Coordinates of C-alpha atoms in Angstrom, one line a residue:
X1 CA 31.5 12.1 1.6
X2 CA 31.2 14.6 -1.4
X3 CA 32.6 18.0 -1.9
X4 CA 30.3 21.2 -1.1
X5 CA 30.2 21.7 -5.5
X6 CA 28.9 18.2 -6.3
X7 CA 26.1 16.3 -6.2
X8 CA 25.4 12.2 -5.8
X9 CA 24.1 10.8 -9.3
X10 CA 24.2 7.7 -7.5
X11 CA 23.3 6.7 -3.4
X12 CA 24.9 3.7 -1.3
X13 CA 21.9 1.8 0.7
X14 CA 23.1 1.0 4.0
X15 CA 19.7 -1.5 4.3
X16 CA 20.3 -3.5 7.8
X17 CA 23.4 -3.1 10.3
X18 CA 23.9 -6.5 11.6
X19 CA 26.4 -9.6 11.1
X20 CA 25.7 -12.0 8.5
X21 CA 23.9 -14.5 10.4
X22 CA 21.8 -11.6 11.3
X23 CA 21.3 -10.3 7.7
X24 CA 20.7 -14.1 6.8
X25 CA 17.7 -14.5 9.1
X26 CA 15.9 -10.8 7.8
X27 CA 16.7 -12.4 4.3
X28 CA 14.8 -15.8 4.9
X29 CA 12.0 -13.8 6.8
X30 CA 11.5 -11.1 4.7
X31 CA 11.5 -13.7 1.7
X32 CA 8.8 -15.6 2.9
X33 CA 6.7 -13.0 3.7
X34 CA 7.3 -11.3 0.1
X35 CA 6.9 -14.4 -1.8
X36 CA 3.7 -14.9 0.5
X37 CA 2.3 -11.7 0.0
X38 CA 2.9 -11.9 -4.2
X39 CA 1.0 -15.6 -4.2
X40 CA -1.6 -14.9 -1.9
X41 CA -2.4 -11.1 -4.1
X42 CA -2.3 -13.4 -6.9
X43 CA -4.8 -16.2 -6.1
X44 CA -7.4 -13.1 -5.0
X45 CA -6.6 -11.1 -8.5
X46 CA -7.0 -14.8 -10.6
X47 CA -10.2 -15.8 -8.2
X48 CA -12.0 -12.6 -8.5
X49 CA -11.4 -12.2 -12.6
X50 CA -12.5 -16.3 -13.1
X51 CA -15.3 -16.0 -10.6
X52 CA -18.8 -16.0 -11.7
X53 CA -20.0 -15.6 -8.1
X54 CA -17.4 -12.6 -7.4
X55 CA -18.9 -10.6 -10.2
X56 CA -20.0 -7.4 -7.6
X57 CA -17.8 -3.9 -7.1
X58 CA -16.5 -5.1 -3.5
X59 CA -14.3 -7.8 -5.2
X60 CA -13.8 -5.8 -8.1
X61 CA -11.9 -3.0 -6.5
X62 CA -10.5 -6.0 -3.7
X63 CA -8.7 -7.4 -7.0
X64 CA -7.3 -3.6 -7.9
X65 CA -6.6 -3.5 -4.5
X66 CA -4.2 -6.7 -4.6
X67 CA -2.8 -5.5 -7.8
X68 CA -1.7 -2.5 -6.0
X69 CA -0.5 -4.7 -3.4
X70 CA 2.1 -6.6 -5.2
X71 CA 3.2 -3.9 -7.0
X72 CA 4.3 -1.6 -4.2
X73 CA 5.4 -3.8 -2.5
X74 CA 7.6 -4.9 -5.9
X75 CA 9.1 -1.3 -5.4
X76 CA 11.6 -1.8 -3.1
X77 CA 11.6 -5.3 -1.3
X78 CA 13.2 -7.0 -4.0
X79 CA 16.4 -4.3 -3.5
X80 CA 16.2 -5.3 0.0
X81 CA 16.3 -9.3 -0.5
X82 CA 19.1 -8.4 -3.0
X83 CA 21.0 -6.5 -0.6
X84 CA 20.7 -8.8 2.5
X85 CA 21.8 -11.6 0.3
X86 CA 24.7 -10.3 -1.0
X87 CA 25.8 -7.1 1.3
X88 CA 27.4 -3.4 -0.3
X89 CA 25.6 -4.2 -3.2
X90 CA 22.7 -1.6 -2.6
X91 CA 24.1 0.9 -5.3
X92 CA 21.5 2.5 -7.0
X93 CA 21.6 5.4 -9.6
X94 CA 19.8 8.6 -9.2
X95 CA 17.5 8.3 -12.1
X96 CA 16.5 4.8 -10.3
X97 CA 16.3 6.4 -7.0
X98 CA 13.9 8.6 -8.4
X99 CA 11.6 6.3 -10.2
X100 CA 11.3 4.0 -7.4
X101 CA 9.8 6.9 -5.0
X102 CA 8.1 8.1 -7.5
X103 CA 6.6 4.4 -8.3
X104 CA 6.1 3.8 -4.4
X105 CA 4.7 6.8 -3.5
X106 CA 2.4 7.1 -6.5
X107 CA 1.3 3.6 -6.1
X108 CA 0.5 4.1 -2.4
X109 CA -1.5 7.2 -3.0
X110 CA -4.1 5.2 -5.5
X111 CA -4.3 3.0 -2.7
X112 CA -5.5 5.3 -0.4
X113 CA -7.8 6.4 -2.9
X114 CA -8.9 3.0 -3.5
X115 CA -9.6 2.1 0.0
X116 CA -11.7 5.6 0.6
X117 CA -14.1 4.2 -2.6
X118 CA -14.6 0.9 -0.9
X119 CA -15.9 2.6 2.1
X120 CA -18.2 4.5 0.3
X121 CA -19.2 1.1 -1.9
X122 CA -20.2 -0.4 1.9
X123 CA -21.5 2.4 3.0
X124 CA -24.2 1.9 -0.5
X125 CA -24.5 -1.8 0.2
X126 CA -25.3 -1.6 3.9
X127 CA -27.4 2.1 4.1
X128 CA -29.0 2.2 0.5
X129 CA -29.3 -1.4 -0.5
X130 CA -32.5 -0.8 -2.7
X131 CA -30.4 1.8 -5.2
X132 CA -26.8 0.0 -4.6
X133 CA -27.0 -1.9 -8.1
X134 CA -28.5 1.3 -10.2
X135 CA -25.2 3.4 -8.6
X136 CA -22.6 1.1 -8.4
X137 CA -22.5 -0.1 -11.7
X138 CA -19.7 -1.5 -14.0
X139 CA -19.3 1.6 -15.2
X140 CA -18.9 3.4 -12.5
X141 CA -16.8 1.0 -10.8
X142 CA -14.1 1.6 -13.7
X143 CA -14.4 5.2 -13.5
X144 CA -13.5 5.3 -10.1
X145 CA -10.7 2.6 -10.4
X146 CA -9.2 5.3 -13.0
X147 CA -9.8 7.9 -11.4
X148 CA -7.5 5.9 -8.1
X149 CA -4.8 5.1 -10.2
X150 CA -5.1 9.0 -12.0
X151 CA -5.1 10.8 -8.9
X152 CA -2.0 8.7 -7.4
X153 CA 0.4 9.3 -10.2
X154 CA -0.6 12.9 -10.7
X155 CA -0.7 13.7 -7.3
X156 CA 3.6 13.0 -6.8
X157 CA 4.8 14.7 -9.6
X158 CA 5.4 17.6 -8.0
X159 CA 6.9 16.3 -4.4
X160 CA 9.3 13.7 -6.5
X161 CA 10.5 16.3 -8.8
X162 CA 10.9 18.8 -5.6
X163 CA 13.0 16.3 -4.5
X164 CA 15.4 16.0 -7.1
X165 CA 15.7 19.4 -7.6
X166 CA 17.8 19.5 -4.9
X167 CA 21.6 19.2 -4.3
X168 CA 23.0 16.2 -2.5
X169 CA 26.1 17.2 -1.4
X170 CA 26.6 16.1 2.2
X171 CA 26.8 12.2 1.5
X172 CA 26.0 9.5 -1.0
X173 CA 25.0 7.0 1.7
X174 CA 21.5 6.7 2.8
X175 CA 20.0 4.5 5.9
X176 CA 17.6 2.5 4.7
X177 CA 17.3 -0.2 2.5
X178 CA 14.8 2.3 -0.7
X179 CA 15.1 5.6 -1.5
X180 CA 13.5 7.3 1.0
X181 CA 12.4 10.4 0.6
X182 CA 13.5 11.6 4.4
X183 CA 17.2 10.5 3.7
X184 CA 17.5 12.0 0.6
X185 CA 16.4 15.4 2.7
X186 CA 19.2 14.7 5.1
X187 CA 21.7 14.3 2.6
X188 CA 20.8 17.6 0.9
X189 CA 23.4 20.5 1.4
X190 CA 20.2 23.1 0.9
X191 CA 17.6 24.2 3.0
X192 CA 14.8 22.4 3.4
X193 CA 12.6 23.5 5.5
X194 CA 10.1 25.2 3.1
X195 CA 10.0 21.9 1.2
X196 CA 9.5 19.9 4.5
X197 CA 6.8 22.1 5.1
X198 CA 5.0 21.8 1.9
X199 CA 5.6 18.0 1.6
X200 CA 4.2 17.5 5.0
X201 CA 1.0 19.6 3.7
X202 CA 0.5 17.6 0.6
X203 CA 0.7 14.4 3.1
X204 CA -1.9 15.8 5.1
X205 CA -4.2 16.2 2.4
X206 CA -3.2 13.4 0.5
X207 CA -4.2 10.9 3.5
X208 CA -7.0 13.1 4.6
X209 CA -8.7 13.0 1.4
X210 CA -9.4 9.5 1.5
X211 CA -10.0 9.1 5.3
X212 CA -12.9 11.8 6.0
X213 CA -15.3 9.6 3.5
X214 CA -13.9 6.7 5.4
X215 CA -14.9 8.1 8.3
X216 CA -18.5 9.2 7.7
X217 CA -19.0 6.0 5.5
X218 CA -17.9 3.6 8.7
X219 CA -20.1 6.5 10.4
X220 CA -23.4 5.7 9.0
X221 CA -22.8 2.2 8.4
X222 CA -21.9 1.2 11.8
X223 CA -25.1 3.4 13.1
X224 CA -27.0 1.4 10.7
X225 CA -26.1 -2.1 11.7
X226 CA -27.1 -1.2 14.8
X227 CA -30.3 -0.6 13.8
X228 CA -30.9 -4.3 12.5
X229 CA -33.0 -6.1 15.2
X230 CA -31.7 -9.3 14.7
X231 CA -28.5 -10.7 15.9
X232 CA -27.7 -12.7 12.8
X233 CA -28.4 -9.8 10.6
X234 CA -26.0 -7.1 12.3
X235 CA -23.3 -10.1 12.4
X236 CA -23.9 -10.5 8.6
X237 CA -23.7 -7.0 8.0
X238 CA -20.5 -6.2 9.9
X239 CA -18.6 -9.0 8.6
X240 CA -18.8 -8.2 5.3
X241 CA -17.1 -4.5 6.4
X242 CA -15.0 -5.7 9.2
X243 CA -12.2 -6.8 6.7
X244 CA -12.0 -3.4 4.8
X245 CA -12.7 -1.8 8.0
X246 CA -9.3 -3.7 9.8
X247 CA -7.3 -2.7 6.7
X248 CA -8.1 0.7 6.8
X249 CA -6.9 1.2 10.3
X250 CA -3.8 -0.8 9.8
X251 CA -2.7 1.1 6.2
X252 CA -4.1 4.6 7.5
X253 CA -2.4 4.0 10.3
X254 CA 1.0 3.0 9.1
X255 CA 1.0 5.6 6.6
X256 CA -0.2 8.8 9.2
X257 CA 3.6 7.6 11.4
X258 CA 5.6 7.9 8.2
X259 CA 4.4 10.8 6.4
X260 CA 2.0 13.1 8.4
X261 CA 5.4 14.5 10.3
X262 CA 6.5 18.2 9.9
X263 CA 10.0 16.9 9.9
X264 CA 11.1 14.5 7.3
X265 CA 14.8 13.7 8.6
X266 CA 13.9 11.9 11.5
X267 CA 15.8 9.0 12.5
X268 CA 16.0 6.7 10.5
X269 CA 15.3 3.3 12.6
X270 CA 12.4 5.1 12.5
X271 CA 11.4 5.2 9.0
X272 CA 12.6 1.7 8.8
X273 CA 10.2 0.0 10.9
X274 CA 7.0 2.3 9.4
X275 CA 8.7 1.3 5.9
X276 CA 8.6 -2.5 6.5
X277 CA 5.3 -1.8 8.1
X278 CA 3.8 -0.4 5.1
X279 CA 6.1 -2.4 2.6
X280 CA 6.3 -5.7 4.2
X281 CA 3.9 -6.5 6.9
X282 CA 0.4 -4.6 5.3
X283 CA 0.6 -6.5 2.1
X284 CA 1.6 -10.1 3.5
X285 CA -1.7 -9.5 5.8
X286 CA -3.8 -8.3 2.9
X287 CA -5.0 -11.7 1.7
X288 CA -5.9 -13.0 4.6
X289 CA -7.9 -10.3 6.1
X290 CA -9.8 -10.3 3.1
X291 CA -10.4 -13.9 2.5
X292 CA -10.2 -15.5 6.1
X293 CA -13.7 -13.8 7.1
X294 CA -15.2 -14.2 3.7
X295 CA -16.7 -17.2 3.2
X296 CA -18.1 -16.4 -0.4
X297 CA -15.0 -15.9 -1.7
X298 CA -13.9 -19.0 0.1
X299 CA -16.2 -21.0 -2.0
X300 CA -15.2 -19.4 -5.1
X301 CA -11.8 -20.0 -4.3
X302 CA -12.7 -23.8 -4.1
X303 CA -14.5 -23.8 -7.0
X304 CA -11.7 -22.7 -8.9
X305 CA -9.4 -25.1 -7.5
X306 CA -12.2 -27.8 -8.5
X307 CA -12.2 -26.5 -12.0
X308 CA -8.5 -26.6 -12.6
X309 CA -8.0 -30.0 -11.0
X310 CA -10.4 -31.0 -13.8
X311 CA -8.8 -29.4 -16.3
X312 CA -5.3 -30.5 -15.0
X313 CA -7.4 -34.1 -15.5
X314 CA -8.6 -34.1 -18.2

C-alpha cells in the first residue's frame, strides 16, 4: 500500500492466482497458442507479399491485418509467459505501463478500422463487381491502410495520457497480468467518474465507427447473394465473406464486453477472460479462419512451399 501523498512509478502484476502446477499448465497453453498465433500471422504475411496469385486488396489488408495480429498480441502475452514462468516477477515501471496500453490500445483501434475497410472492400467485390478494380486500386488500398494505422494511434493519445494524469495512491498492485486500463482506475486515489464517463464515450464511438459500415456492408451484400439464382454462385459468393464475416463477430464482440462498459473498475476476473479473449484466443484463430475456407490462398500457400523446397534443393 502507498501513502495518501505518493504515487506508484512502478505497478506489481498479480497475473494468475494458482499453485505452480496450475501456473505451469496456463504457461505451456498459453505458449502454444502464442507461438501458434506468431507462425501462423507469419506464413499469411510471407504468402500474401511472395504471391503472385494473392496480388488483390482482400489479401492485401488480410496481410496488415496479421501484422496487427502479432503485434498486439506481442503487447502483453510475452509479460504474461514471463510471469507464469517465473512468479513475482511481473514488476513493471510506469513509463512501461504506459507505453504498453498505449501500444495495445492503439494497435487494436487500427484493427477495428481495418476490419470496417474489409467490409466495405466485399461489399465492392460482391455488389459492384464491374467498378471494383477502378475503386479499389493500389493506391487506394495504401491510403486506407494509413489512414487505419493513423487513426488508431491518434485516436488514444488523449485516453492514455488521461490516464496517467492521474494519482495512484491506493496500491501498486494490479490484477491482471498488463496494464489495464480498469485497474489502473481502481488504484487511483481521485475521482474518476468523469473520466470513466468520457473513456466509455470514446469506446463507444471508437467501436461504432467501424461497425455501422460493417453493418450496412454485410447488409447489402448478404441481400445480394441472395439474389444469385444459382446455388453454386451464392455459396461462392458467401464463402469468400464468411471468414471476415466470423472475425468480425468474434473481435467486435470481444472488444464491445471489455470496453463498451460505463464502469471501468469492474472485477477483474472479468477483464481477464475478455483480455485473453482479445489477446490470446482472437489472434491464435485468425489464421485459420482466414485460410481454412480459402482455397486460393491454400494453393498459394503450396506453391510457395514448392518454391522453397526447390530453392532449399537446389
Amino acid at each position: 500500500m502507498l501513502g495518501n501523498s505518493s504515487s506508484a512509478t512502478e505497478f506489481f502484476l498479480l497475473g494468475f492466482p494458482g499453485s505452480q502446477e496450475v501456473r505451469r499448465i496456463f504457461f505451456v497453453t498459453f505458449f502454444f497458442l502464442y507461438s501458434v498465433t506468431v507462425m501462423g500471422n507469419t506464413v499469411i504475411i510471407i504468402t500474401v507479399c511472395v504471391s503472385k496469385h494473392l496480388q488483390s486488396p482482400m489479401y492485401f489488408f488480410l496481410g496488415h491485418l496479421s501484422v496487427l495480429e502479432v503485434l498486439i498480441t506481442s503487447t502483453a502475452v510475452p509479460f504474461m509467459l514471463w510471469g507464469l514462468l517465473l512468479p513475482n516477477t511481473q514488476i513493471i515501471s510506469l513509463a512501461a505501463c504506459a507505453a504498453q496500453l498505449y501500444l495495445y490500445l492503439s494497435l487494436s483501434t487500427s484493427e477495428l478500422a481495418l476490419l470496417g475497410a474489409m467490409a466495405v472492400d466485399h461489399y465492392m467485390a460482391v455488389c459492384n463487381p464491374l467498378r471494383y478494380n477502378i475503386i479499389m486500386n493500389s493506391s487506394t488500398c495504401i491510403w486506407v491502410v494509413i489512414v487505419s494505422w493513423v487513426f488508431g494511434f491518434l485516436s488514444e493519445i488523449w485516453p492514455v495520457y488521461a490516464t496517467f494524469q492521474l494519482t495512484f495512491c491506493k496500491s501498486n498492485v494490479l490484477d491482471h497480468f498488463y496494464c489495464d486500463r480498469g485497474q489502473l482506475l481502481k488504484v487511483s486515489c481521485e475521482d474518476t467518474l468523469f473520466t470513466e464517463f468520457i473513456l466509455f464515450l470514446m469506446a463507444v464511438f471508437i467501436i461504432i465507427g467501424p461497425l455501422i459500415p460493417t453493418i450496412v456492408s454485410y447488409t447489402y451484400i448478404i441481400s445480394t447473394i441472395l439474389k444469385i439464382p444459382s446455388a453454386s454462385g451464392r455459396r461462392k459468393s458467401f464463402s469468400t465473406c464468411a471468414s471476415h464475416f466470423t472475425y468480425v463477430v468474434i473481435g467486435f464482440g470481444s472488444c464491445f464486453f471489455l470496453y463498451v462498459k460505463p464502469k471501468q473498475t469492474q472485477a477483474a476476473e472479468y477483464n481477464k477472460v475478455a483480455s485473453l479473449l482479445v489477446l490470446v484466443v482472437t489472434p491464435f484463430l485468425n489464421p485459420f479462419i482466414f485460410t481454412l475456407w480459402n482455397d486460393k490462398f491454400i494453393q498459394a500457400f503450396g506453391d510457395v512451399l514448392k518454391r522453397c523446397y526447390q530453392l532449399v534443393k537446389s
